[in-house]
Amino acid sequence: QFVQQLRIAPKPPFTQGSLRRSRARWENLNLTRCILMIITLETRTADSVRTYFEKANRPEIKQVLPQKAQTVEEALADYEETLLPNATSFGQTVYVDGKYVGDVWCYCIDMDDEPNCMLSFCIFELEYWSKGIATSAVNMFIKNVCERYDVKTIGAFTFAHNNASIRVLEKNGFVVMEEFEEDGVLSKYLQYEC
């Protein structure tokens, strides 16, 4: 199990007073008003796959992350394949303070191919967006994957309009390698060197 602590501070309360006074006041408050979140990566289960399928099929998620499985049965069959010897995909669930909020996974694991695997992630609980959770989860996960499979390169695709995912990947050392259009949608390919 991988664990990371993340401090989240609320946005500073700017007033009509001078910006300088507001910043100084905020810096003093910053030490006492931070929220500590415990982020863990845990083992996927059939129950987590069912939950993920339900939550990830909401319109807000589907517009930024297309789903391969069209039914919960397909999602469970894909999960069962990850349990087989020589599986070419591996995933973990993302928990924040004990609450299941998303998944991170790699697929197409092949040491003879470039990249050695592809990465995807999804925080499906919208109230946890823009809090650094995906960045921390991806960070922990790529360390795990690089050790577990001895991969040297990890690729990732994202829609070009999905700025949040691009930021998560870039903060974790991914570099945009290519921009392309597929089915009328502009996308980006990013790559990470372990």
PDB file of C-alpha atoms in Angstrom:
ATOM      1  CA  GLN A   1       0.000   0.000   0.000  1.00  0.00           C
ATOM      2  CA  PHE A   2       1.331   3.397  -0.965  1.00  0.00           C
ATOM      3  CA  VAL A   3       0.514   6.396   1.230  1.00  0.00           C
ATOM      4  CA  GLN A   4       1.119  10.090   0.723  1.00  0.00           C
ATOM      5  CA  GLN A   5       0.067  13.056   2.793  1.00  0.00           C
ATOM      6  CA  LEU A   6      -1.072  16.195   1.041  1.00  0.00           C
ATOM      7  CA  ARG A   7      -1.668  19.551   2.688  1.00  0.00           C
ATOM      8  CA  ILE A   8      -4.448  21.576   1.121  1.00  0.00           C
ATOM      9  CA  ALA A   9      -4.873  25.197   2.111  1.00  0.00           C
ATOM     10  CA  PRO A  10      -8.050  27.098   1.366  1.00  0.00           C
ATOM     11  CA  LYS A  11      -7.737  30.031  -1.032  1.00  0.00           C
ATOM     12  CA  PRO A  12      -6.657  33.284   0.638  1.00  0.00           C
ATOM     13  CA  PRO A  13      -9.450  35.625   1.763  1.00  0.00           C
ATOM     14  CA  PHE A  14      -8.696  38.833  -0.167  1.00  0.00           C
ATOM     15  CA  THR A  15     -10.385  41.943   1.217  1.00  0.00           C
ATOM     16  CA  GLN A  16     -10.649  45.540   0.095  1.00  0.00           C
ATOM     17  CA  GLY A  17      -7.552  46.276   2.149  1.00  0.00           C
ATOM     18  CA  SER A  18      -4.180  46.318   0.507  1.00  0.00           C
ATOM     19  CA  LEU A  19      -3.107  43.168  -1.227  1.00  0.00           C
ATOM     20  CA  ARG A  20       0.142  43.276   0.729  1.00  0.00           C
ATOM     21  CA  ARG A  21      -1.678  43.228   4.091  1.00  0.00           C
ATOM     22  CA  SER A  22      -3.961  40.448   2.853  1.00  0.00           C
ATOM     23  CA  ARG A  23      -1.011  38.328   1.767  1.00  0.00           C
ATOM     24  CA  ALA A  24       0.814  38.870   5.061  1.00  0.00           C
ATOM     25  CA  ARG A  25      -2.326  37.973   6.991  1.00  0.00           C
ATOM     26  CA  TRP A  26      -2.861  34.896   4.804  1.00  0.00           C
ATOM     27  CA  GLU A  27       0.718  33.688   5.279  1.00  0.00           C
ATOM     28  CA  ASN A  28       0.161  33.742   9.048  1.00  0.00           C
ATOM     29  CA  LEU A  29      -3.124  31.832   8.687  1.00  0.00           C
ATOM     30  CA  ASN A  30      -1.620  29.384   6.221  1.00  0.00           C
ATOM     31  CA  LEU A  31       0.198  27.495   8.944  1.00  0.00           C
ATOM     32  CA  THR A  32      -2.917  26.941  11.017  1.00  0.00           C
ATOM     33  CA  ARG A  33      -5.630  26.465   8.370  1.00  0.00           C
ATOM     34  CA  CYS A  34      -4.077  23.740   6.228  1.00  0.00           C
ATOM     35  CA  ILE A  35      -6.063  20.572   5.792  1.00  0.00           C
ATOM     36  CA  LEU A  36      -4.120  17.325   5.864  1.00  0.00           C
ATOM     37  CA  MET A  37      -5.375  14.598   3.545  1.00  0.00           C
ATOM     38  CA  ILE A  38      -4.081  11.039   3.535  1.00  0.00           C
ATOM     39  CA  ILE A  39      -3.964   9.653  -0.005  1.00  0.00           C
ATOM     40  CA  THR A  40      -3.523   5.909  -0.439  1.00  0.00           C
ATOM     41  CA  LEU A  41      -3.364   3.545  -3.379  1.00  0.00           C
ATOM     42  CA  GLU A  42      -5.078   0.244  -2.698  1.00  0.00           C
ATOM     43  CA  THR A  43      -5.877  -3.028  -4.437  1.00  0.00           C
ATOM     44  CA  ARG A  44      -8.712  -3.088  -6.950  1.00  0.00           C
ATOM     45  CA  THR A  45     -11.594  -5.479  -6.308  1.00  0.00           C
ATOM     46  CA  ALA A  46     -14.695  -6.515  -8.217  1.00  0.00           C
ATOM     47  CA  ASP A  47     -16.695  -4.151  -5.980  1.00  0.00           C
ATOM     48  CA  SER A  48     -14.393  -1.221  -6.756  1.00  0.00           C
ATOM     49  CA  VAL A  49     -14.699  -1.991 -10.482  1.00  0.00           C
ATOM     50  CA  ARG A  50     -18.509  -1.825 -10.214  1.00  0.00           C
ATOM     51  CA  THR A  51     -18.309   1.469  -8.318  1.00  0.00           C
ATOM     52  CA  TYR A  52     -15.795   2.925 -10.779  1.00  0.00           C
ATOM     53  CA  PHE A  53     -17.943   1.933 -13.766  1.00  0.00           C
ATOM     54  CA  GLU A  54     -20.996   3.635 -12.284  1.00  0.00           C
ATOM     55  CA  LYS A  55     -19.189   6.821 -11.233  1.00  0.00           C
ATOM     56  CA  ALA A  56     -17.008   7.170 -14.352  1.00  0.00           C
ATOM     57  CA  ASN A  57     -20.003   6.986 -16.684  1.00  0.00           C
ATOM     58  CA  ARG A  58     -21.329  10.351 -15.551  1.00  0.00           C
ATOM     59  CA  PRO A  59     -21.312  13.026 -18.286  1.00  0.00           C
ATOM     60  CA  GLU A  60     -18.715  15.201 -16.476  1.00  0.00           C
ATOM     61  CA  ILE A  61     -16.250  12.313 -16.552  1.00  0.00           C
ATOM     62  CA  LYS A  62     -17.051  10.977 -20.024  1.00  0.00           C
ATOM     63  CA  GLN A  63     -16.360  14.357 -21.638  1.00  0.00           C
ATOM     64  CA  VAL A  64     -12.729  14.220 -20.452  1.00  0.00           C
ATOM     65  CA  LEU A  65     -12.117  10.451 -20.270  1.00  0.00           C
ATOM     66  CA  PRO A  66     -13.664   8.009 -22.728  1.00  0.00           C
ATOM     67  CA  GLN A  67     -14.448   4.604 -21.222  1.00  0.00           C
ATOM     68  CA  LYS A  68     -13.440   1.382 -22.985  1.00  0.00           C
ATOM     69  CA  ALA A  69     -15.996  -0.845 -21.239  1.00  0.00           C
ATOM     70  CA  GLN A  70     -19.561  -0.166 -22.315  1.00  0.00           C
ATOM     71  CA  THR A  71     -21.168  -2.412 -19.676  1.00  0.00           C
ATOM     72  CA  VAL A  72     -20.324  -3.346 -16.108  1.00  0.00           C
ATOM     73  CA  GLU A  73     -19.867  -6.941 -17.318  1.00  0.00           C
ATOM     74  CA  GLU A  74     -17.184  -5.789 -19.779  1.00  0.00           C
ATOM     75  CA  ALA A  75     -15.491  -3.816 -17.001  1.00  0.00           C
ATOM     76  CA  LEU A  76     -15.491  -6.883 -14.728  1.00  0.00           C
ATOM     77  CA  ALA A  77     -14.111  -9.090 -17.543  1.00  0.00           C
ATOM     78  CA  ASP A  78     -11.282  -6.573 -18.113  1.00  0.00           C
ATOM     79  CA  TYR A  79     -10.587  -6.590 -14.363  1.00  0.00           C
ATOM     80  CA  GLU A  80     -10.476 -10.414 -14.280  1.00  0.00           C
ATOM     81  CA  GLU A  81      -7.817 -10.318 -17.014  1.00  0.00           C
ATOM     82  CA  THR A  82      -5.602  -8.166 -14.767  1.00  0.00           C
ATOM     83  CA  LEU A  83      -5.526 -11.017 -12.244  1.00  0.00           C
ATOM     84  CA  LEU A  84      -4.083 -13.547 -14.702  1.00  0.00           C
ATOM     85  CA  PRO A  85      -0.377 -14.415 -14.839  1.00  0.00           C
ATOM     86  CA  ASN A  86       1.364 -12.277 -17.470  1.00  0.00           C
ATOM     87  CA  ALA A  87      -1.428  -9.685 -17.381  1.00  0.00           C
ATOM     88  CA  THR A  88      -0.695  -6.629 -19.519  1.00  0.00           C
ATOM     89  CA  SER A  89      -2.531  -4.178 -17.272  1.00  0.00           C
ATOM     90  CA  PHE A  90      -2.416  -3.220 -13.618  1.00  0.00           C
ATOM     91  CA  GLY A  91      -4.434  -0.747 -11.599  1.00  0.00           C
ATOM     92  CA  GLN A  92      -4.999   0.583  -8.117  1.00  0.00           C
ATOM     93  CA  THR A  93      -7.776   2.461  -6.385  1.00  0.00           C
ATOM     94  CA  VAL A  94      -7.260   5.967  -5.015  1.00  0.00           C
ATOM     95  CA  TYR A  95      -8.498   6.691  -1.490  1.00  0.00           C
ATOM     96  CA  VAL A  96      -8.539  10.015   0.351  1.00  0.00           C
ATOM     97  CA  ASP A  97      -8.940   9.737   4.118  1.00  0.00           C
ATOM     98  CA  GLY A  98     -10.448   6.276   3.670  1.00  0.00           C
ATOM     99  CA  LYS A  99     -12.924   7.298   0.928  1.00  0.00           C
ATOM    100  CA  TYR A 100     -12.690   5.699  -2.519  1.00  0.00           C
ATOM    101  CA  VAL A 101     -12.410   8.587  -5.010  1.00  0.00           C
ATOM    102  CA  GLY A 102     -10.837   7.192  -8.187  1.00  0.00           C
ATOM    103  CA  ASP A 103      -8.526   4.813 -10.005  1.00  0.00           C
ATOM    104  CA  VAL A 104      -5.111   4.915 -11.638  1.00  0.00           C
ATOM    105  CA  TRP A 105      -3.928   2.189 -13.981  1.00  0.00           C
ATOM    106  CA  CYS A 106      -1.521   1.192 -16.708  1.00  0.00           C
ATOM    107  CA  TYR A 107      -2.246  -0.967 -19.724  1.00  0.00           C
ATOM    108  CA  CYS A 108      -0.460  -2.389 -22.767  1.00  0.00           C
ATOM    109  CA  ILE A 109       2.485  -3.369 -20.537  1.00  0.00           C
ATOM    110  CA  ASP A 110       5.199  -4.595 -22.902  1.00  0.00           C
ATOM    111  CA  MET A 111       8.915  -4.225 -22.214  1.00  0.00           C
ATOM    112  CA  ASP A 112       9.690  -4.719 -25.921  1.00  0.00           C
ATOM    113  CA  ASP A 113       7.510  -1.803 -27.021  1.00  0.00           C
ATOM    114  CA  GLU A 114       7.967   1.960 -26.776  1.00  0.00           C
ATOM    115  CA  PRO A 115       6.489   3.156 -24.470  1.00  0.00           C
ATOM    116  CA  ASN A 116       6.575   0.155 -22.110  1.00  0.00           C
ATOM    117  CA  CYS A 117       3.019   0.905 -20.919  1.00  0.00           C
ATOM    118  CA  MET A 118       0.264   3.478 -21.057  1.00  0.00           C
ATOM    119  CA  LEU A 119      -1.172   5.350 -18.057  1.00  0.00           C
ATOM    120  CA  SER A 120      -4.709   6.487 -17.265  1.00  0.00           C
ATOM    121  CA  PHE A 121      -6.250   7.967 -14.145  1.00  0.00           C
ATOM    122  CA  CYS A 122      -9.594   9.270 -13.002  1.00  0.00           C
ATOM    123  CA  ILE A 123     -10.757  11.000  -9.848  1.00  0.00           C
ATOM    124  CA  PHE A 124     -14.492  10.391 -10.200  1.00  0.00           C
ATOM    125  CA  GLU A 125     -15.606  12.292  -7.086  1.00  0.00           C
ATOM    126  CA  LEU A 126     -15.901  15.829  -8.456  1.00  0.00           C
ATOM    127  CA  GLU A 127     -15.499  17.528  -5.067  1.00  0.00           C
ATOM    128  CA  TYR A 128     -11.933  16.139  -5.023  1.00  0.00           C
ATOM    129  CA  TRP A 129     -10.932  17.761  -8.324  1.00  0.00           C
ATOM    130  CA  SER A 130      -8.291  20.533  -8.303  1.00  0.00           C
ATOM    131  CA  LYS A 131      -6.891  19.560  -4.905  1.00  0.00           C
ATOM    132  CA  GLY A 132      -3.668  17.835  -6.010  1.00  0.00           C
ATOM    133  CA  ILE A 133      -5.047  14.344  -5.392  1.00  0.00           C
ATOM    134  CA  ALA A 134      -4.597  13.078  -8.951  1.00  0.00           C
ATOM    135  CA  THR A 135      -1.068  14.519  -9.030  1.00  0.00           C
ATOM    136  CA  SER A 136      -0.143  12.686  -5.820  1.00  0.00           C
ATOM    137  CA  ALA A 137      -1.850   9.442  -6.873  1.00  0.00           C
ATOM    138  CA  VAL A 138      -0.108   9.417 -10.268  1.00  0.00           C
ATOM    139  CA  ASN A 139       3.215  10.170  -8.564  1.00  0.00           C
ATOM    140  CA  MET A 140       2.868   7.193  -6.211  1.00  0.00           C
ATOM    141  CA  PHE A 141       1.576   4.939  -8.972  1.00  0.00           C
ATOM    142  CA  ILE A 142       4.362   5.586 -11.487  1.00  0.00           C
ATOM    143  CA  LYS A 143       6.968   4.883  -8.791  1.00  0.00           C
ATOM    144  CA  ASN A 144       5.182   1.598  -8.094  1.00  0.00           C
ATOM    145  CA  VAL A 145       4.921   0.670 -11.795  1.00  0.00           C
ATOM    146  CA  CYS A 146       8.552   1.551 -12.527  1.00  0.00           C
ATOM    147  CA  GLU A 147       9.674  -0.738  -9.674  1.00  0.00           C
ATOM    148  CA  ARG A 148       7.132  -3.533 -10.170  1.00  0.00           C
ATOM    149  CA  TYR A 149       7.570  -3.927 -13.943  1.00  0.00           C
ATOM    150  CA  ASP A 150      10.970  -2.312 -14.466  1.00  0.00           C
ATOM    151  CA  VAL A 151       9.482  -0.102 -17.181  1.00  0.00           C
ATOM    152  CA  LYS A 152      11.614   2.623 -18.696  1.00  0.00           C
ATOM    153  CA  THR A 153       8.918   4.681 -20.445  1.00  0.00           C
ATOM    154  CA  ILE A 154       5.240   5.380 -19.754  1.00  0.00           C
ATOM    155  CA  GLY A 155       2.906   7.022 -22.258  1.00  0.00           C
ATOM    156  CA  ALA A 156      -0.414   8.817 -21.742  1.00  0.00           C
ATOM    157  CA  PHE A 157      -3.105  10.177 -24.049  1.00  0.00           C
ATOM    158  CA  THR A 158      -5.462  12.994 -23.117  1.00  0.00           C
ATOM    159  CA  PHE A 159      -7.829  15.308 -24.903  1.00  0.00           C
ATOM    160  CA  ALA A 160      -6.073  18.595 -25.701  1.00  0.00           C
ATOM    161  CA  HIS A 161      -8.858  20.528 -23.898  1.00  0.00           C
ATOM    162  CA  ASN A 162      -8.329  18.517 -20.684  1.00  0.00           C
ATOM    163  CA  ASN A 163      -5.933  21.029 -19.113  1.00  0.00           C
ATOM    164  CA  ALA A 164      -6.265  19.503 -15.641  1.00  0.00           C
ATOM    165  CA  SER A 165      -5.003  16.096 -16.810  1.00  0.00           C
ATOM    166  CA  ILE A 166      -2.210  17.680 -18.808  1.00  0.00           C
ATOM    167  CA  ARG A 167      -1.099  19.576 -15.673  1.00  0.00           C
ATOM    168  CA  VAL A 168      -1.200  16.373 -13.578  1.00  0.00           C
ATOM    169  CA  LEU A 169       0.985  14.591 -16.115  1.00  0.00           C
ATOM    170  CA  GLU A 170       3.434  17.472 -16.560  1.00  0.00           C
ATOM    171  CA  LYS A 171       3.807  17.892 -12.774  1.00  0.00           C
ATOM    172  CA  ASN A 172       4.829  14.235 -12.710  1.00  0.00           C
ATOM    173  CA  GLY A 173       7.518  14.647 -15.371  1.00  0.00           C
ATOM    174  CA  PHE A 174       5.556  13.735 -18.509  1.00  0.00           C
ATOM    175  CA  VAL A 175       6.443  15.708 -21.633  1.00  0.00           C
ATOM    176  CA  VAL A 176       4.115  16.449 -24.555  1.00  0.00           C
ATOM    177  CA  MET A 177       5.482  14.488 -27.498  1.00  0.00           C
ATOM    178  CA  GLU A 178       2.714  14.876 -30.045  1.00  0.00           C
ATOM    179  CA  GLU A 179      -0.585  16.623 -30.713  1.00  0.00           C
ATOM    180  CA  PHE A 180      -3.012  14.989 -33.135  1.00  0.00           C
ATOM    181  CA  GLU A 181      -6.640  14.836 -34.180  1.00  0.00           C
ATOM    182  CA  GLU A 182      -8.664  11.632 -33.886  1.00  0.00           C
ATOM    183  CA  ASP A 183     -12.365  11.356 -34.696  1.00  0.00           C
ATOM    184  CA  GLY A 184     -12.504  15.154 -34.926  1.00  0.00           C
ATOM    185  CA  VAL A 185     -11.084  15.637 -31.415  1.00  0.00           C
ATOM    186  CA  LEU A 186      -7.684  17.218 -30.746  1.00  0.00           C
ATOM    187  CA  SER A 187      -5.601  15.048 -28.399  1.00  0.00           C
ATOM    188  CA  LYS A 188      -2.109  14.978 -26.921  1.00  0.00           C
ATOM    189  CA  TYR A 189       0.372  12.189 -26.318  1.00  0.00           C
ATOM    190  CA  LEU A 190       2.743  12.633 -23.356  1.00  0.00           C
ATOM    191  CA  GLN A 191       5.615  10.428 -22.238  1.00  0.00           C
ATOM    192  CA  TYR A 192       7.536   9.817 -19.012  1.00  0.00           C
ATOM    193  CA  GLU A 193      11.045   8.407 -18.641  1.00  0.00           C
ATOM    194  CA  CYS A 194      11.504   6.320 -15.464  1.00  0.00           C
TER     195      CYS A 194
END
